[in-house]
Each structure stands twice: as structure tokens, then as C-alpha cells.
Coordinates of C-alpha atoms in Angstrom, one line a residue:
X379 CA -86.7 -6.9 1.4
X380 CA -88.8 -6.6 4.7
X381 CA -85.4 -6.7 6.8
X382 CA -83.9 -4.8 4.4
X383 CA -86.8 -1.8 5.2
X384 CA -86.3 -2.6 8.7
X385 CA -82.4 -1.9 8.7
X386 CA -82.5 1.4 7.1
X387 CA -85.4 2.7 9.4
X388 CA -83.2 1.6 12.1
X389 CA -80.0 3.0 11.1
X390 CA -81.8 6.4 9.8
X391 CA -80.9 9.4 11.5
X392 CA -84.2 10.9 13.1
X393 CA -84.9 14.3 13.2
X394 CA -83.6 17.1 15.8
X395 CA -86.9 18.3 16.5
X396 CA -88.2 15.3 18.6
X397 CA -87.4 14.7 22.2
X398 CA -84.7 12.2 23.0
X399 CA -87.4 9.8 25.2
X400 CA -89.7 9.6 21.8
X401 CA -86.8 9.5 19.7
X402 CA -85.3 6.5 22.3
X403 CA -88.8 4.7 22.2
X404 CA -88.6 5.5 18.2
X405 CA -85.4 3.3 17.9
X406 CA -86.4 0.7 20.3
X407 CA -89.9 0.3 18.2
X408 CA -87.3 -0.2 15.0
X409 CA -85.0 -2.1 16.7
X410 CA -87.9 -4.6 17.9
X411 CA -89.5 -4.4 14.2
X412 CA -85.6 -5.1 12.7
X413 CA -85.0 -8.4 15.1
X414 CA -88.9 -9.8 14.3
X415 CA -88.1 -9.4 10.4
X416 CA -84.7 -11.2 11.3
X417 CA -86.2 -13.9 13.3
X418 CA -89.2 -14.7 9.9
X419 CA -86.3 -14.5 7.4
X420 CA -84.5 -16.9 9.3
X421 CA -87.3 -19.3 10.0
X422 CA -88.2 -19.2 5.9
X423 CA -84.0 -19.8 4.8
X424 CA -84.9 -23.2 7.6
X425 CA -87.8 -23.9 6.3
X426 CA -86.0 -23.4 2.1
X427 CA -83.3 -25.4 3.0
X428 CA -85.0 -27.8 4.8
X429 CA -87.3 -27.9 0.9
X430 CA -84.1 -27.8 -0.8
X431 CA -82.8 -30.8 0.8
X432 CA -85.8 -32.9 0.7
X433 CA -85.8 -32.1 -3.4
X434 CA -82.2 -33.2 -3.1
X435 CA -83.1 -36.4 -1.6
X436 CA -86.0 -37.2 -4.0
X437 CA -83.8 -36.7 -6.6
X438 CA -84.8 -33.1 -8.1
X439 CA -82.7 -30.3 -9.6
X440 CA -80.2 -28.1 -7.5
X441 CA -80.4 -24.7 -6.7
X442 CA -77.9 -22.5 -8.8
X443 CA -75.8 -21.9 -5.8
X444 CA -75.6 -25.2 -5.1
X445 CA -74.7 -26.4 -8.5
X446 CA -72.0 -23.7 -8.6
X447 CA -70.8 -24.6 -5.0
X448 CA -70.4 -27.9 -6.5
X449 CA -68.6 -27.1 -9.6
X450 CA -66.1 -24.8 -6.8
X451 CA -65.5 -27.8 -4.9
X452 CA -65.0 -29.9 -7.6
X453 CA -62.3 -27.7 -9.2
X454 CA -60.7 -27.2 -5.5
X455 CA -60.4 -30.8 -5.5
X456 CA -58.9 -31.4 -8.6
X457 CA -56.7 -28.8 -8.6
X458 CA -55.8 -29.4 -5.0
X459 CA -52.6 -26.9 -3.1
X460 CA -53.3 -23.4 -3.8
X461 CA -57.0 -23.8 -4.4
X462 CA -57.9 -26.3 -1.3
X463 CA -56.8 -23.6 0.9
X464 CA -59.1 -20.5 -1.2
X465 CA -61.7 -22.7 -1.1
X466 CA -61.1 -23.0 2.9
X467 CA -61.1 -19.3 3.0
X468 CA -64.6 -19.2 1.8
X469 CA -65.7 -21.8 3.2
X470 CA -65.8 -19.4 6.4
X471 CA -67.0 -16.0 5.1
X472 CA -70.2 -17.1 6.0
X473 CA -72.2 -13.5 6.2
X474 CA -71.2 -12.7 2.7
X475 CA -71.4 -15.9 0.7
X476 CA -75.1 -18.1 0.1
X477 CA -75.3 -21.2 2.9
X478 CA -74.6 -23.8 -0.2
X479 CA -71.3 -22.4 -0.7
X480 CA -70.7 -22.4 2.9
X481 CA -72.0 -25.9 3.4
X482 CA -70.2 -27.4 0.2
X483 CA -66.6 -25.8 0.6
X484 CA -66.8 -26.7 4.4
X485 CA -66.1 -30.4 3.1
X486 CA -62.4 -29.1 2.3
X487 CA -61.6 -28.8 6.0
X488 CA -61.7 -32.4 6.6
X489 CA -61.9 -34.0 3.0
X490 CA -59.3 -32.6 1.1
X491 CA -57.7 -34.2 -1.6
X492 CA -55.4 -37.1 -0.3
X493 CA -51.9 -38.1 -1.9
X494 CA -50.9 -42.0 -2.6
X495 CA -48.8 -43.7 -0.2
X496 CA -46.3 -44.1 -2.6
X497 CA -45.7 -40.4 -3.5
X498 CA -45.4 -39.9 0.8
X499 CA -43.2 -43.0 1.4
X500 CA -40.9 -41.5 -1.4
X501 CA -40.9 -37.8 0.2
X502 CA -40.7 -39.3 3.6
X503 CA -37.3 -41.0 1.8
X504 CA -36.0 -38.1 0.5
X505 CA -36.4 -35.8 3.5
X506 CA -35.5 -38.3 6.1
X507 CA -33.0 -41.0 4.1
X508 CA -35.2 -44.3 4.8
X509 CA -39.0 -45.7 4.1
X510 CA -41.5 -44.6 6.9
X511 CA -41.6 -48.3 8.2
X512 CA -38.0 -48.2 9.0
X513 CA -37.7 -44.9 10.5
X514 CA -41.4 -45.2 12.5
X515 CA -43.6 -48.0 14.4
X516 CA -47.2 -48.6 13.3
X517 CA -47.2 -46.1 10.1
X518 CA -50.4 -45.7 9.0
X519 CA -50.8 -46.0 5.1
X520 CA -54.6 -44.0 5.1
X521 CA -53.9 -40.4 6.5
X522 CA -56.5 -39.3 9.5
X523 CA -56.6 -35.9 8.1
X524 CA -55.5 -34.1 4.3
X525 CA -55.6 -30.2 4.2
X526 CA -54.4 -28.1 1.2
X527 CA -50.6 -28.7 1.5
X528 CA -50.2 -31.5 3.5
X529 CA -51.8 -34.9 5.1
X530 CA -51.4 -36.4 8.4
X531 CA -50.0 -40.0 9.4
X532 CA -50.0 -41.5 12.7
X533 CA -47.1 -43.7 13.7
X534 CA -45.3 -44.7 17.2
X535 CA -41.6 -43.7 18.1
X536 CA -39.3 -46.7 18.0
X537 CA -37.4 -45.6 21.1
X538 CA -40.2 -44.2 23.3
X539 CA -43.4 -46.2 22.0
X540 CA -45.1 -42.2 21.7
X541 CA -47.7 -42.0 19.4
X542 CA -46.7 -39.9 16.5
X543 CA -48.4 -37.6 14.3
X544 CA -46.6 -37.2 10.9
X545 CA -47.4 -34.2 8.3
X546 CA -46.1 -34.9 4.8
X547 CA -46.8 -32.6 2.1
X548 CA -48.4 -33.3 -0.8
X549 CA -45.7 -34.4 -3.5
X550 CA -44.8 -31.9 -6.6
X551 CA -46.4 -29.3 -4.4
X552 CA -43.3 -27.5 -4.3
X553 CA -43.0 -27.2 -7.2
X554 CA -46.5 -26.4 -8.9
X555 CA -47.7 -23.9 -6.7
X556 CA -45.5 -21.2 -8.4
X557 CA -47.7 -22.1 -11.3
X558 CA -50.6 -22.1 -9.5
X559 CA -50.5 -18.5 -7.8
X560 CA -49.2 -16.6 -11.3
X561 CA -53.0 -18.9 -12.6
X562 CA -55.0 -17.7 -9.9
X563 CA -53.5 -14.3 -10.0
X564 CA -54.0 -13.7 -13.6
X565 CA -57.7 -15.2 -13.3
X566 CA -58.3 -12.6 -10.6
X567 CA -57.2 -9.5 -12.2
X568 CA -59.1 -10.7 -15.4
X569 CA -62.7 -10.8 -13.0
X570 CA -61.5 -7.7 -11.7
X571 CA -61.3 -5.9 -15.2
X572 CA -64.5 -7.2 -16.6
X573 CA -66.9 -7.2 -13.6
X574 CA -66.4 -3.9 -11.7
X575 CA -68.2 -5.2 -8.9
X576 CA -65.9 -8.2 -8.3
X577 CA -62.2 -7.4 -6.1
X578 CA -60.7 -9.9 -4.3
X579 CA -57.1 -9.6 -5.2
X580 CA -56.8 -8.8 -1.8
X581 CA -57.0 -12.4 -1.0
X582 CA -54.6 -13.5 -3.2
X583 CA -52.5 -10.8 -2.7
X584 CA -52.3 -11.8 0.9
X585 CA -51.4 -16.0 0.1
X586 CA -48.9 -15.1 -2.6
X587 CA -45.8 -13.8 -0.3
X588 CA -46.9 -16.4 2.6
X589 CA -47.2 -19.7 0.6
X590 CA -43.7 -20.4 0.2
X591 CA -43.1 -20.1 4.2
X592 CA -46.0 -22.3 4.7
X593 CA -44.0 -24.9 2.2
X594 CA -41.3 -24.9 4.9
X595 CA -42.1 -27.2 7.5
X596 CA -39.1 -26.1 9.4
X597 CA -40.6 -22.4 9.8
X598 CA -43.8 -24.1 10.8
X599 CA -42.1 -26.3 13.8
X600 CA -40.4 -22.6 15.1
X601 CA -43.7 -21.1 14.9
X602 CA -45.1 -24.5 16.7
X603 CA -42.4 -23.7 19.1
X604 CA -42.7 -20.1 19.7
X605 CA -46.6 -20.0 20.3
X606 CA -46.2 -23.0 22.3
X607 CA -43.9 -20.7 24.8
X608 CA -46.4 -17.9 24.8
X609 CA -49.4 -20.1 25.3
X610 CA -47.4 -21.3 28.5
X611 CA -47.0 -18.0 30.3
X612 CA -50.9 -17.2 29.8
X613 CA -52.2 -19.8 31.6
X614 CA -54.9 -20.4 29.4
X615 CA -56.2 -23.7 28.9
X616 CA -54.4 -24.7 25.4
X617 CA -51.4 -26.3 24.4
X618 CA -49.4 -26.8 21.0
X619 CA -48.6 -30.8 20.3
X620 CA -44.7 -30.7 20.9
X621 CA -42.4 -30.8 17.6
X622 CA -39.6 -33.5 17.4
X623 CA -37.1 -31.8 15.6
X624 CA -34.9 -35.0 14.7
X625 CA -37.2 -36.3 12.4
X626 CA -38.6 -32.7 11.0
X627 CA -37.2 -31.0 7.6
X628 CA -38.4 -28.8 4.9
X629 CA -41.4 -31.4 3.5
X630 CA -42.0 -33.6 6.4
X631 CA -42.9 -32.8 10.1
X632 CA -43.1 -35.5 13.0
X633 CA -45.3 -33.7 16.2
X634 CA -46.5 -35.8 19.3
X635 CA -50.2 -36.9 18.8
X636 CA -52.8 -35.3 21.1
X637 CA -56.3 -37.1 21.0
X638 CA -58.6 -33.8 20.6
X639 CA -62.0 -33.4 18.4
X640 CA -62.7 -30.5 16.2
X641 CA -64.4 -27.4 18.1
X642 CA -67.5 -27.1 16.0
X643 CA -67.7 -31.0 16.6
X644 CA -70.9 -30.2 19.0
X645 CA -72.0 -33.7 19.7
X646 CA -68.7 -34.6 20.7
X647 CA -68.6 -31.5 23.3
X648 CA -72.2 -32.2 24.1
X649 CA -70.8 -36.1 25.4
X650 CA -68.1 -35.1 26.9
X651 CA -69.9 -33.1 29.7
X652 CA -67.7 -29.4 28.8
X653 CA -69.5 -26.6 28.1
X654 CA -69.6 -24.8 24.7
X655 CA -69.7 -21.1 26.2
X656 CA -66.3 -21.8 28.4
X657 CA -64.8 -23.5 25.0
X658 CA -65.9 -20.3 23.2
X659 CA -64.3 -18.0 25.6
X660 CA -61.1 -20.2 25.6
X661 CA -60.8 -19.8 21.5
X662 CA -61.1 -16.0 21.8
X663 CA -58.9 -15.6 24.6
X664 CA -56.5 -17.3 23.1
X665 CA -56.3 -16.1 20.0
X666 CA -56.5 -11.8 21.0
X667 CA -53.5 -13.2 23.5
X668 CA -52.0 -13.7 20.7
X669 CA -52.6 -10.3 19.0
X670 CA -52.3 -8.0 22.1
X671 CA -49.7 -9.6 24.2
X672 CA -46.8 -11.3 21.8
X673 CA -48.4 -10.0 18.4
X674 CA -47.2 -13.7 17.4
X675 CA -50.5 -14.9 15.7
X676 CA -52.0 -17.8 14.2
X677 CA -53.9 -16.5 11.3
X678 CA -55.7 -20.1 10.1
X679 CA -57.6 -20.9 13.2
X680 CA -60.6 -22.5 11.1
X681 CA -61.9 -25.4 12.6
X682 CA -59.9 -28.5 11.9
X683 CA -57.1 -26.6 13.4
X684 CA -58.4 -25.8 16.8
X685 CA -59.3 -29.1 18.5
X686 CA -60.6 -29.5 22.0
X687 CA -61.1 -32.4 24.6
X688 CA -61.6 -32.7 28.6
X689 CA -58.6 -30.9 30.2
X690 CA -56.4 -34.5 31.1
X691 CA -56.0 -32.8 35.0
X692 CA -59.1 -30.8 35.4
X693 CA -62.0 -32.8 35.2
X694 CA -65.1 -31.2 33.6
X695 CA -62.9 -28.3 32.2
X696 CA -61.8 -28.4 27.9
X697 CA -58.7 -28.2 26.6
X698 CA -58.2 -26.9 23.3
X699 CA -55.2 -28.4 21.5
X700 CA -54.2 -25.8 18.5
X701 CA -52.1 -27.6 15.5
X702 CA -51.3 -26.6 11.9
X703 CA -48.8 -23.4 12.6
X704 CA -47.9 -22.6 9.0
X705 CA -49.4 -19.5 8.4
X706 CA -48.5 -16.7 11.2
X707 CA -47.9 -13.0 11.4
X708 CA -46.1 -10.8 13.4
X709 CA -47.9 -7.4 13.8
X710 CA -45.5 -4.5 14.5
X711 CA -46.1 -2.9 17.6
X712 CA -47.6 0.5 16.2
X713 CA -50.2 -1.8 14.7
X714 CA -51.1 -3.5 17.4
X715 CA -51.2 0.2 20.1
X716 CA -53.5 1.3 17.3
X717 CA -55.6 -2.0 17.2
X718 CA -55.5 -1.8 21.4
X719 CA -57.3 1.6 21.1
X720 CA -59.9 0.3 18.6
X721 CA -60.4 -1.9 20.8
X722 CA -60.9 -0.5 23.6
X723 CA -62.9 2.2 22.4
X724 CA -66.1 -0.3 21.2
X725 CA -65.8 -2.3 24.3
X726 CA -66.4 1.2 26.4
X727 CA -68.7 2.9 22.9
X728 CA -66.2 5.9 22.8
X729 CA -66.6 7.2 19.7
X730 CA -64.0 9.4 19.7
X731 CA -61.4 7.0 20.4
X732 CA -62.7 5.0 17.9
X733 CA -62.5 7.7 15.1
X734 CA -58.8 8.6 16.2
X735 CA -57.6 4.9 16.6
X736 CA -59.0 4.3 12.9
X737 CA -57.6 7.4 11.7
X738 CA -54.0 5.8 12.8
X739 CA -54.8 2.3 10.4
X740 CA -55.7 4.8 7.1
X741 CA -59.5 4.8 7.9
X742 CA -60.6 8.2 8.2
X743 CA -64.4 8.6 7.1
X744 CA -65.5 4.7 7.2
X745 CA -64.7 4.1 11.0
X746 CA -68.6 2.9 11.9
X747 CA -67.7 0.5 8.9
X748 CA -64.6 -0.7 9.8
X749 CA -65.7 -1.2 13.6
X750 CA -68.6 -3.2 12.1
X751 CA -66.7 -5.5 10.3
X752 CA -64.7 -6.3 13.4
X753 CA -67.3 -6.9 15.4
X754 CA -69.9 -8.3 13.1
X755 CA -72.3 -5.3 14.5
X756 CA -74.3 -2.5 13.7
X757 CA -72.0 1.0 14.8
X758 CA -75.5 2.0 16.1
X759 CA -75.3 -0.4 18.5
X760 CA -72.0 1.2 19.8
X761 CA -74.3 4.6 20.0
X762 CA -77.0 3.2 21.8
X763 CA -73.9 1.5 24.7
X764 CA -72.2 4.9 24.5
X765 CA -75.8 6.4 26.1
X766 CA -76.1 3.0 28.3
X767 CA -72.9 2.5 29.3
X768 CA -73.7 -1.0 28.8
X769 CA -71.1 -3.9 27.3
X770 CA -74.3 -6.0 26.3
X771 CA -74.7 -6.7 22.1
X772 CA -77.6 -8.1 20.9
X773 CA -75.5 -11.2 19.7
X774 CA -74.4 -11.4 23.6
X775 CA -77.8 -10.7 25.2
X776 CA -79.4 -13.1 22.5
X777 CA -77.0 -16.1 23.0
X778 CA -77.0 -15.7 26.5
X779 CA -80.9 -16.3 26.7
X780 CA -80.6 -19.5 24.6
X781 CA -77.6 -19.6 21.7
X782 CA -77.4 -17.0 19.2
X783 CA -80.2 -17.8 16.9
X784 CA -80.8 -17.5 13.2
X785 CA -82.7 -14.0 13.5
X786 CA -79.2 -12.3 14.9
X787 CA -77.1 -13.9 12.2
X788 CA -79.7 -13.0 9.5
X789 CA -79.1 -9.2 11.1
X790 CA -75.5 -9.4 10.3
X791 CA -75.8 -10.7 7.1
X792 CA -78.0 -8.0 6.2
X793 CA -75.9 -5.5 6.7
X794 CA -72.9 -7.2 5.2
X795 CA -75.2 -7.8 2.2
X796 CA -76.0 -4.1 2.0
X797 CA -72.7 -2.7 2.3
X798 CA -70.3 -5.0 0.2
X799 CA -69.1 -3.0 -1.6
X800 CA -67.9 -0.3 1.2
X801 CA -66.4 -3.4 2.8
X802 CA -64.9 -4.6 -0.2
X803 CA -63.4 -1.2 -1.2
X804 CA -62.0 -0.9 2.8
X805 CA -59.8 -3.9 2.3
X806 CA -58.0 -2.0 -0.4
X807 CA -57.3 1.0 2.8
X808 CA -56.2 -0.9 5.6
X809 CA -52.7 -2.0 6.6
X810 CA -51.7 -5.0 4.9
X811 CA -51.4 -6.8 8.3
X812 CA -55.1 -6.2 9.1
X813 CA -56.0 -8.7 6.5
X814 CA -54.9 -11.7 7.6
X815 CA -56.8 -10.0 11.0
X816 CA -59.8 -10.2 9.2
X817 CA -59.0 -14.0 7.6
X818 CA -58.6 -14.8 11.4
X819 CA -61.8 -12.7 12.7
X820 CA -63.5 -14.8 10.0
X821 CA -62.8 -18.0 11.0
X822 CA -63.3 -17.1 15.0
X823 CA -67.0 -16.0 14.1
X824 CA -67.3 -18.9 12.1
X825 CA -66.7 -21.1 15.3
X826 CA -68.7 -19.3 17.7
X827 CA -71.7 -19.6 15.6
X828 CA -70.7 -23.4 15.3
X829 CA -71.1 -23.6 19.1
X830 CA -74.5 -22.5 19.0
X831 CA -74.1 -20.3 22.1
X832 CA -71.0 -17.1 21.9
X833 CA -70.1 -15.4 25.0
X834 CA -69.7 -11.4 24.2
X835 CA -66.2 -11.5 22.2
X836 CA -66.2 -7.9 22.5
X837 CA -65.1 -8.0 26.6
X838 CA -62.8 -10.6 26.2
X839 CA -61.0 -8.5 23.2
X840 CA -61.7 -5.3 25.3
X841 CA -60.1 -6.5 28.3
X842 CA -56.4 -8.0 26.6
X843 CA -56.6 -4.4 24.5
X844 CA -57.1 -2.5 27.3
X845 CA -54.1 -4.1 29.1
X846 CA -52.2 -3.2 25.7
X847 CA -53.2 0.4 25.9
X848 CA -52.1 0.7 29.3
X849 CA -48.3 -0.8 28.6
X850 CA -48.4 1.6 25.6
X851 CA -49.3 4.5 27.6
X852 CA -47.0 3.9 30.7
X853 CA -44.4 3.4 28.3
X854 CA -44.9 6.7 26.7
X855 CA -45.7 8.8 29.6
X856 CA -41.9 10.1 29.6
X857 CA -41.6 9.5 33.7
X858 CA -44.5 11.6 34.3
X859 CA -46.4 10.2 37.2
X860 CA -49.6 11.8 36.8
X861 CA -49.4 10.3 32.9
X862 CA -49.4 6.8 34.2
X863 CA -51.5 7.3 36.9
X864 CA -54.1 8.3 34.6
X865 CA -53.1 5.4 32.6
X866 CA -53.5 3.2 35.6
X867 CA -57.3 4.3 36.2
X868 CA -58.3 3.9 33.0
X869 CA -57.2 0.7 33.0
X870 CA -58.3 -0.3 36.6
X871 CA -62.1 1.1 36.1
X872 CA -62.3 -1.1 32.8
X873 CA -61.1 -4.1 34.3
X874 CA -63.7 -3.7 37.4
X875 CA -66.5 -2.8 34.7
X876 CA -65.8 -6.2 33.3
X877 CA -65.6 -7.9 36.1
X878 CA -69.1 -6.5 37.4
X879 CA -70.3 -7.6 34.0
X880 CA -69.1 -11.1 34.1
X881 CA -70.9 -11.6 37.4
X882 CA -74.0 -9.7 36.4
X883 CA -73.9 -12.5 33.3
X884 CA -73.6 -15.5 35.5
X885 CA -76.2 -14.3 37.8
X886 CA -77.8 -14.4 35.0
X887 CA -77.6 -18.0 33.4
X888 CA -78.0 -19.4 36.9
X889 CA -81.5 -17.8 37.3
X890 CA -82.1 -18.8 33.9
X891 CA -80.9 -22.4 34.5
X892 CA -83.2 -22.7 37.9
X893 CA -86.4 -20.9 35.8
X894 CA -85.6 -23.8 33.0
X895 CA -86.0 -26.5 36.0

């Protein structure tokens, strides 16, 4: 209730009549006020779960969320398919959901339900003609990994000795999950009709037309494929494990293994000498490559699908190895211009490019909401850089100093808390293809927290949007010259803005580093 207070002072319009330097100190006083109740209601959800686990452990009673988490995970488990990969989906809307349900569902990531050997050597027979033993070297009868549709065997090549990865799905899976989506569906719209405050039809409205594609491993090795090429031309530090499309069909698909760990796997990164804040970078440039350059994207990067290890030719440097390819979009190019100028406008806090680019996805009054929900921050910190001219957020300038702590996350689940049902009702306004946006945006925060210590994934967005807007702009200028010159120094002074920023933020963690000494 305290940070509750502390938000709405701080988001309250003051009066006209005072000065802007008292009405500045005014908000900084709030601000300062806001981030200390943050900081005590984090340290008290430690110091309760810390309690909760100890009654745990000595036997006692759980919390309710717990025991419901469990019953969740339970019924994801048993029901497997469809309601694995739900239960994944929640397991990363961690501002909006209690820590235990968080926690709990995260076990689906790694520890779905697993399929006999028998039921894969007979689908592994009836996709490929033969028993895995006579068709592969080494074929492992325990899968490394199980996800909602599918499991993972390793195996060598016969020919070339290469160490396979083989993804079989789940037998009768196919055929049940018809079934399963008209069960789910129904369930929904039931909630929906008896508890007002409850809509998320939006989520199954969104798995419904997608799950059959995903059932098709074919479509996933020519998404493999496709992102793989893309990947390639950006020269970022990530590569897709290659496809071998001999011994790949509709239920069973054989991909080179590529020795990575998970990207939240801290301990592992922590190990192998690479740093968190350049593997946090690398997942975000990655992925808004992906949405701003070939609008091919990946909308499932939760975090047994985005591996990393040391880069095998750059010593020091990660790696990131991104697998499971089933689930993609491709965003029209409208879309993405629109998204580009969104974009752009909260990296440089211009207002009224934000309010025009949202009025072009449907969003006309609820723009500070919608810019919020993409960046997982108050619109009045966007007014505060629009008088600054400053790219720094508190997430930035509070991760830079030491890893986003539990204060700034307690911040942004405040205000998600307070204004659920805005941001539920939003869902039902914006373009279908934002959704899966938001699924992805989800799962990216979700990882940067993991690490422990974000970089500011508003520049990196800002600077592959910005790029957008200019190709956008130059190609709609009509020949004009002046159009696209305009266009060309727009673009120029926000890529030298970022660039000052980036050194001004190294400059920083160095002096930080030799203080720490």
C-alpha cells in the first residue's frame, strides 16, 4: 500500500501555479520516496519467501499461491501438449503473476512431461521407415530435454560421426491437440462470462491458428533455415544448429548438436569467464534484428530456447546458440514502419511521435499505456527524458550501478498491478501481430532480469528502429532530396547520440570497476 501511495503521488499531475524548479524538486522528492518504498517491499517479499521456504522445509502448510501453482503444474503435466506450452507462457509474465506461480511453472521449461521410448522408436519408424538404432549411432533412450510438443535425443551420424540432436514429438499429439484447444477454448470463454474481471482469450486466441504449424516439423526446419540466413548477414554473435533435411519429416527433426547452456544458467556464465551485460545485449540485438530488419521473428525466445557458451573463435566473447523455431511470425511491413516510429519516439521521449505512431496500431487515447507495457516503464519517465534529453531509465541507471535490483522490479510490478485491467483490455485493441510481440517482449524481460544486470534495451531497440524509419522514409520521399536528406539527419544525429551514450556508459563501469578495487 505504501508503494502504492508513492506511485500515485509520483504519477499525479501537480498544479500550474508552481514554478517548474519546485515542481522538478517536487517530482524528484516522489520519485526518491517511490524507489525507497520499492527497495522495503522488496527486501520484505526476500525476507517472506525466504519464511516461506524455511516453513516448506520444516514441513508446514503452503501459501495459497503456492498450492494453486502446484495444482497448475500438476494439471500441465498430466495433460501435457497444449497445456505445457500455457503453462510456459506464464511461467514468464512475471510482473503480473505472484513469484510461486513464477517459480513452479518455470519447472516446465526444462521438466516437461517426457514420452516412452517406445512410443518415439515407433514415430521415429513411421516418419523415417527404420528403428532409431539402425538409422543413427549412439541413440540416446533418456531425452536431454522434453518441451510441450516434443523431446530431444542425441545420436551420431553414421556416415560423418557428427553428433546429432533429434526432436521427436510427443506421440498422439497430432491428434489430441484439436481436442485440447476446442477444451481450453471453451474453459476460457466460460471464466470470461462468469468473472468479468478475467480475459485471456487473447492467449488462446493467439496458439489456436499457430499450433498446427508448430506440429510440422518441416515448417520448423524452413524457419531454422530462414533465420539462420538472416542471423548470418548481421554479424551478430548467434547462430541456428544446422537442419539435416534427409532425415527431417512432419514428426521428427534431426539438427547438428551445439554444446550451449541456458542463458539464465548464471553460474554457468559466471564460470565461463563471459560477461552477463554483453550476453544481454546480444539477446536483444538479436531478437529486434529480427523485428526491424527481416520482420522474420522468433516469438518463443524463453529460456531453454536461447542457449549461450564461449564464442568457439573469440576467446572470452559468448555465443548464443538459438534452437526450437516452431513458432514465428512474419510482421507486414506497415506494422513494423509503425512499430519503428514507436520506437524511436521513446528512445528520443517525443511524445508526439509516440501518440501518432500508436494512433497507426488502433491505440489512440492509451499510448502512455501501451509505451509502458513495451518498455516495462512508467510514461513519466519518458516526460522527465523528453525535458533531459537523456536515454538513461531507472532500470538502466540502476543495473548499471550494480544489477537491477528487487526495488526496480517491485516498481514495475506496481504499476502492472495497478493497471491490469487497462492492459488487459489493450490486448483486445492492438493488431493481432502485436501479441505474439508482447509473448516475445515477455520472455526477453524475463531473461534480462535472469541475468541480474540489463543493459538499457530501450537504445538497442531505438537504434535497429531508427534505421527502420529511415529506409521507410527514404523510400517514401518520392525522389525528393531534401525529404531524404532530412531523413538522413534524423537518423545520423540518433545514431551519434547513441554512440556518445554507450561511451558515457563504459566510462562509467570502468570508474566503477577501479572505485570497487
Amino acid at each position: 500500500e505504501e508503494l502504492e501511495r508513492a506511485q500515485q503521488r509520483y504519477i499525479r499531475r501537480d498544479g500550474n501555479g508552481d514554478d517548474d524548479e519546485a515542481r522538478a524538486a517536487s517530482k524528484r522528492e516522489q520519485k526518491e520516496a517511490m524507489l525507497a518504498a520499492a527497495d522495503e517491499l522488496a527486501d520484505a517479499q526476500a525476507a517472506l519467501a525466504l519464511l516461506a521456504r524455511k516453513v516448506e522445509d520444516g514441513g508446514g502448510s503452503h501459501s495459497v499461491h503456492q498450492r494453486n501453482a502446484d495444482r497448475l503444474l500438476r494439471l500441465c503435466r498430466a495433460n501435457a501438449g497444449v497445456y505445457v506450452k500455457v503453462g510456459q507462457h506464464l511461467a514468464n509474465l512475471d510482473l503480473l503473476l505472484p513469484d510461486e506461480y513464477i517459480a513452479t511453472l518455470a519447472a516446465l521449461f526444462d521438466d516437461a512431461p517426457e514420452s516412452s521410448f517406445e512410443n518415439v522408436r515407433e514415430v521415429i519408424r513411421e516418419e523415417l521407415g527404420g528403428p532409431p538404432d539402425e538409422l543413427f549411432d549412439g541413440f540416446s533412450e533418456r531425452p536431454f530435454a522434453s518441451a510441450s510438443l516434443a523431446q530431444v535425443h542425441t545420436a551420431h551420424c553414421k556416415s560423418s560421426g557428427r553428433k546429432l540432436a533429434i526432436k521427436v514429438q510427443h506421440r498422439g499429439l497430432r491428434e489430441t491437440s484439436r481436442g485440447d484447444l476446442i477444451a481450453m477454448t471453451a474453459a476460457v470463454r466460460l471464466a470470461e462470462l462468469l468473472f468479468e474481471d478475467f480475459n485471456l482469450g487473447w492467449l488462446v486466441d493467439e496458439i489456436a491458428p499457430h499450433l498446427p504449424r508448430e506440429l510440422d516439423f518441416n515448417v520448423e526446419a524452413d524457419n531454422a533455415e530462414r533465420a539462420s540466413a538472416h542471423l548470418a548477414k548481421t554479424g551478430l554473435d548467434c547462430v541456428v544448429p544446422r537442419v539435416l533435411r534427409e532425415s527431417t519429416t512432419e514428426r521428427v527433426l534431426c539438427m547438428e548438436f551445439e554444446e550451449a547452456f541456458n542463458a539464465t544458467d548464471v553460474a554457468s556464465i559466471d564460470s565461463a569467464g563471459l560477461c552477463r551485460l554483453e550476453i544481454a545485449r546480444t539477446i536483444t540485438s538479436v531478437f529486434n534484428a529480427q523485428i526491424f530488419e527481416s520482420g522474420f521473428v522468433h516469438c518463443d525466445p524463453h529460456e531453454a530456447n536461447v542457449l549461450v557458451r564461449e564464442h568457439p573463435e573469440k576467446k572470452g566473447r559468448a555465443q548464443l546458440v538459438l534452437v526450437d523455431h516452431g513458432l514465428y511470425r512474419q510482421l507486414d511491413g506497415a506494422f513494423r514502419d509503425s512499430y519503428a516510429r514507436l520506437w524511436k519516439g521513446m528512445l528520443l521521449a517525443d511524445i508526439g511521435m509516440i501518440r501518432e505512431a500508436c494512433g497507426s496500431l488502433g491505440v489512440v487515447d492509451m499510448y502512455p499505456l501501451l509505451s509502458a507495457m513495451l518498455t516495462s516503464r512508467p510514461f513519466d519517465e519518458v516526460i522527465e527524458r523528453s525535458k533531459s534529453g537523456s536515454f538513461e531509465t531507472a532500470a538502466a541507471s540502476s543495473s548499471s550501478g550494480g544489477g537491477g535490483g528487487g526495488g526496480d522490479q517491485a516498481v514495475i510490478r506496481g504499476y502492472a498491478q495497478r493497471y491490469l485491467r487497462e492492459i488487459i483490455d489493450m490486448l483486445d485493441v492492438v493488431p493481432r501481430q502485436m501479441l505474439l510481440i508482447f509473448k516475445m517482449n515477455d520472455c526477453l524481460r524475463h531473461l534480462d532480469m535472469a541475468l541480474g544486470c540489463p543493459g538499457n534495451p530501450l537504445v538497442t531497440a531505438g537504434r535497429y528502429a531508427s534505421r527502420r524509419v529511415l529506409e521507410g522514409e527514404v523510400r517514401g520521399a518520392g525522389g525528393g532530396w531534401l525529404c531524404k536528406l532530412r531523413s538522413w539527419l534524423s537518423y545520423l544525429n540518433v545514431v551519434l547520440r547513441i554512440e556518445a551514450y554507450d561511451i558515457w556508459t563504459r566510462l562509467g563501469r570502468a570508474r566503477r570497476l577501479r572505485l570497487g578495487d
